[in-house]
Amino acid sequence: MTDDDREMGVDFGDLEEKLGNHDYPADTEELLDAYGDETLTFSEGEATFRELVEPMGDQEFESEDDVRQAVFTMVGDEAIGRKNYSDRTPPAPGEDRQEEGAPGEDISEDQESF
C-alpha cells in the first residue's frame, strides 16, 4: 500500500470499487450484509467495514460519499500515523506546536517518552 492509495489515512482496498458500484440509497444492514467482512487498512492497523460502521446504528446512505464519510468519522487515531507531524511546513513565527500526544494534553518535562 502506498500513501497514494489512502484517503484521510484509510485504504479502502477492494471495497472502494464495490461501494462505487453499489446501488444507493442503501441502509446500514444492506451494506453490512454485502461488505461487513471487507478489511480497511490504516498506517497503524486495520478494521473491518462492520467494526467501523455498525456502531453508528441504522442509517440510510444516499451515496458512496456518505458511506466513506461515515467510515472517516469512525476511524480512530490508528489512521493518523505519526500525530502532529507534518513535513510540509515549519512552525510559523509564534506558533505553539505540541511535541506529542493529543491536543490539550500536558507533557511533563520529567516524563520519559519511549
mmCIF file of C-alpha atoms in Angstrom:
data_model
loop_
_atom_site.group_PDB
_atom_site.id
_atom_site.type_symbol
_atom_site.label_atom_id
_atom_site.label_comp_id
_atom_site.label_asym_id
_atom_site.label_seq_id
_atom_site.Cartn_x
_atom_site.Cartn_y
_atom_site.Cartn_z
ATOM 1 C CA MET A 1 0.000 0.000 0.000
ATOM 2 C CA THR A 2 1.291 3.426 -0.833
ATOM 3 C CA ASP A 3 0.230 6.787 0.515
ATOM 4 C CA ASP A 4 -1.452 7.364 -2.855
ATOM 5 C CA ASP A 5 -3.883 4.525 -2.048
ATOM 6 C CA ARG A 6 -5.031 6.207 1.169
ATOM 7 C CA GLU A 7 -7.550 8.928 1.713
ATOM 8 C CA MET A 8 -7.501 10.580 5.130
ATOM 9 C CA GLY A 9 -5.300 7.723 6.360
ATOM 10 C CA VAL A 10 -7.670 4.970 5.183
ATOM 11 C CA ASP A 11 -7.044 2.472 2.383
ATOM 12 C CA PHE A 12 -10.392 1.040 1.275
ATOM 13 C CA GLY A 13 -8.729 -1.607 -0.901
ATOM 14 C CA ASP A 14 -11.247 -3.633 -2.951
ATOM 15 C CA LEU A 15 -14.118 -2.086 -1.007
ATOM 16 C CA GLU A 16 -13.613 1.231 -2.808
ATOM 17 C CA GLU A 17 -14.765 -0.160 -6.144
ATOM 18 C CA LYS A 18 -17.549 -2.221 -4.555
ATOM 19 C CA LEU A 19 -19.003 0.824 -2.806
ATOM 20 C CA GLY A 20 -18.724 2.789 -6.034
ATOM 21 C CA ASN A 21 -20.745 0.176 -7.913
ATOM 22 C CA HIS A 22 -23.397 -0.268 -5.215
ATOM 23 C CA ASP A 23 -26.962 0.984 -5.793
ATOM 24 C CA TYR A 24 -27.971 3.835 -3.486
ATOM 25 C CA PRO A 25 -29.778 4.731 -1.323
ATOM 26 C CA ALA A 26 -28.714 1.836 0.900
ATOM 27 C CA ASP A 27 -29.172 1.229 4.610
ATOM 28 C CA THR A 28 -26.618 0.053 7.133
ATOM 29 C CA GLU A 29 -27.920 -3.519 7.256
ATOM 30 C CA GLU A 30 -27.737 -3.892 3.468
ATOM 31 C CA LEU A 31 -24.162 -2.579 3.338
ATOM 32 C CA LEU A 32 -23.032 -4.727 6.267
ATOM 33 C CA ASP A 33 -24.566 -7.843 4.696
ATOM 34 C CA ALA A 34 -22.718 -7.143 1.467
ATOM 35 C CA TYR A 35 -19.388 -5.780 2.738
ATOM 36 C CA GLY A 36 -19.170 -6.286 6.506
ATOM 37 C CA ASP A 37 -16.117 -8.546 6.320
ATOM 38 C CA GLU A 38 -14.121 -6.300 3.977
ATOM 39 C CA THR A 39 -10.902 -5.040 5.575
ATOM 40 C CA LEU A 40 -9.789 -1.417 5.551
ATOM 41 C CA THR A 41 -6.175 -0.675 6.432
ATOM 42 C CA PHE A 42 -4.517 2.280 8.140
ATOM 43 C CA SER A 43 -0.934 3.225 8.779
ATOM 44 C CA GLU A 44 -1.247 1.768 12.289
ATOM 45 C CA GLY A 45 -3.623 -1.171 11.821
ATOM 46 C CA GLU A 46 -6.800 -2.360 10.193
ATOM 47 C CA ALA A 47 -10.507 -2.885 10.825
ATOM 48 C CA THR A 48 -13.418 -4.492 9.072
ATOM 49 C CA PHE A 49 -16.119 -2.399 7.484
ATOM 50 C CA ARG A 50 -18.506 -3.872 10.072
ATOM 51 C CA GLU A 51 -16.337 -2.742 13.007
ATOM 52 C CA LEU A 52 -16.393 0.817 11.718
ATOM 53 C CA VAL A 53 -19.979 1.235 10.515
ATOM 54 C CA GLU A 54 -22.078 -0.999 12.795
ATOM 55 C CA PRO A 55 -21.618 1.180 15.938
ATOM 56 C CA MET A 56 -23.286 4.057 14.082
ATOM 57 C CA GLY A 57 -26.625 2.213 14.148
ATOM 58 C CA ASP A 58 -29.251 2.120 11.427
ATOM 59 C CA GLN A 59 -28.768 4.805 8.808
ATOM 60 C CA GLU A 60 -29.596 5.341 5.181
ATOM 61 C CA PHE A 61 -26.775 6.348 2.868
ATOM 62 C CA GLU A 62 -27.615 8.328 -0.242
ATOM 63 C CA SER A 63 -24.268 7.810 -1.971
ATOM 64 C CA GLU A 64 -20.826 6.260 -1.826
ATOM 65 C CA ASP A 65 -19.556 9.580 -0.449
ATOM 66 C CA ASP A 66 -21.950 9.261 2.518
ATOM 67 C CA VAL A 67 -20.572 5.791 3.298
ATOM 68 C CA ARG A 68 -16.972 6.959 3.002
ATOM 69 C CA GLN A 69 -17.682 9.914 5.307
ATOM 70 C CA ALA A 70 -19.190 7.526 7.875
ATOM 71 C CA VAL A 71 -16.001 5.446 7.766
ATOM 72 C CA PHE A 72 -13.783 8.520 8.166
ATOM 73 C CA THR A 73 -15.893 9.604 11.143
ATOM 74 C CA MET A 74 -15.454 6.261 12.883
ATOM 75 C CA VAL A 75 -11.746 5.692 12.251
ATOM 76 C CA GLY A 76 -9.630 6.370 15.299
ATOM 77 C CA ASP A 77 -6.061 7.514 15.802
ATOM 78 C CA GLU A 78 -4.692 4.430 14.040
ATOM 79 C CA ALA A 79 -5.342 6.130 10.688
ATOM 80 C CA ILE A 80 -3.385 9.242 11.610
ATOM 81 C CA GLY A 81 0.035 7.659 11.807
ATOM 82 C CA ARG A 82 2.508 9.985 13.468
ATOM 83 C CA LYS A 83 0.424 12.558 15.347
ATOM 84 C CA ASN A 84 1.063 16.269 14.933
ATOM 85 C CA TYR A 85 3.630 15.560 12.227
ATOM 86 C CA SER A 86 3.946 17.483 9.017
ATOM 87 C CA ASP A 87 6.953 17.650 6.775
ATOM 88 C CA ARG A 88 5.302 20.336 4.678
ATOM 89 C CA THR A 89 5.890 23.464 6.706
ATOM 90 C CA PRO A 90 7.924 24.503 9.698
ATOM 91 C CA PRO A 91 6.090 26.170 12.579
ATOM 92 C CA ALA A 92 5.073 29.721 11.771
ATOM 93 C CA PRO A 93 6.567 32.503 13.908
ATOM 94 C CA GLY A 94 4.678 32.490 17.196
ATOM 95 C CA GLU A 95 3.016 29.118 16.507
ATOM 96 C CA ASP A 96 2.973 26.826 19.528
ATOM 97 C CA ARG A 97 3.130 23.261 18.208
ATOM 98 C CA GLN A 98 2.683 20.455 20.642
ATOM 99 C CA GLU A 99 5.538 17.964 20.697
ATOM 100 C CA GLU A 100 3.472 14.768 21.044
ATOM 101 C CA GLY A 101 0.190 13.475 22.374
ATOM 102 C CA ALA A 102 -3.300 14.727 21.806
ATOM 103 C CA PRO A 103 -4.073 18.419 21.637
ATOM 104 C CA GLY A 104 -4.573 19.824 25.106
ATOM 105 C CA GLU A 105 -2.522 17.138 26.862
ATOM 106 C CA ASP A 106 0.268 18.467 29.037
ATOM 107 C CA ILE A 107 3.644 16.885 28.550
ATOM 108 C CA SER A 108 5.678 16.802 31.696
ATOM 109 C CA GLU A 109 9.333 17.796 31.314
ATOM 110 C CA ASP A 110 10.376 14.872 33.525
ATOM 111 C CA GLN A 111 8.213 12.367 31.642
ATOM 112 C CA GLU A 112 10.233 9.978 29.556
ATOM 113 C CA SER A 113 8.945 9.032 26.122
ATOM 114 C CA PHE A 114 9.580 5.527 24.859
#
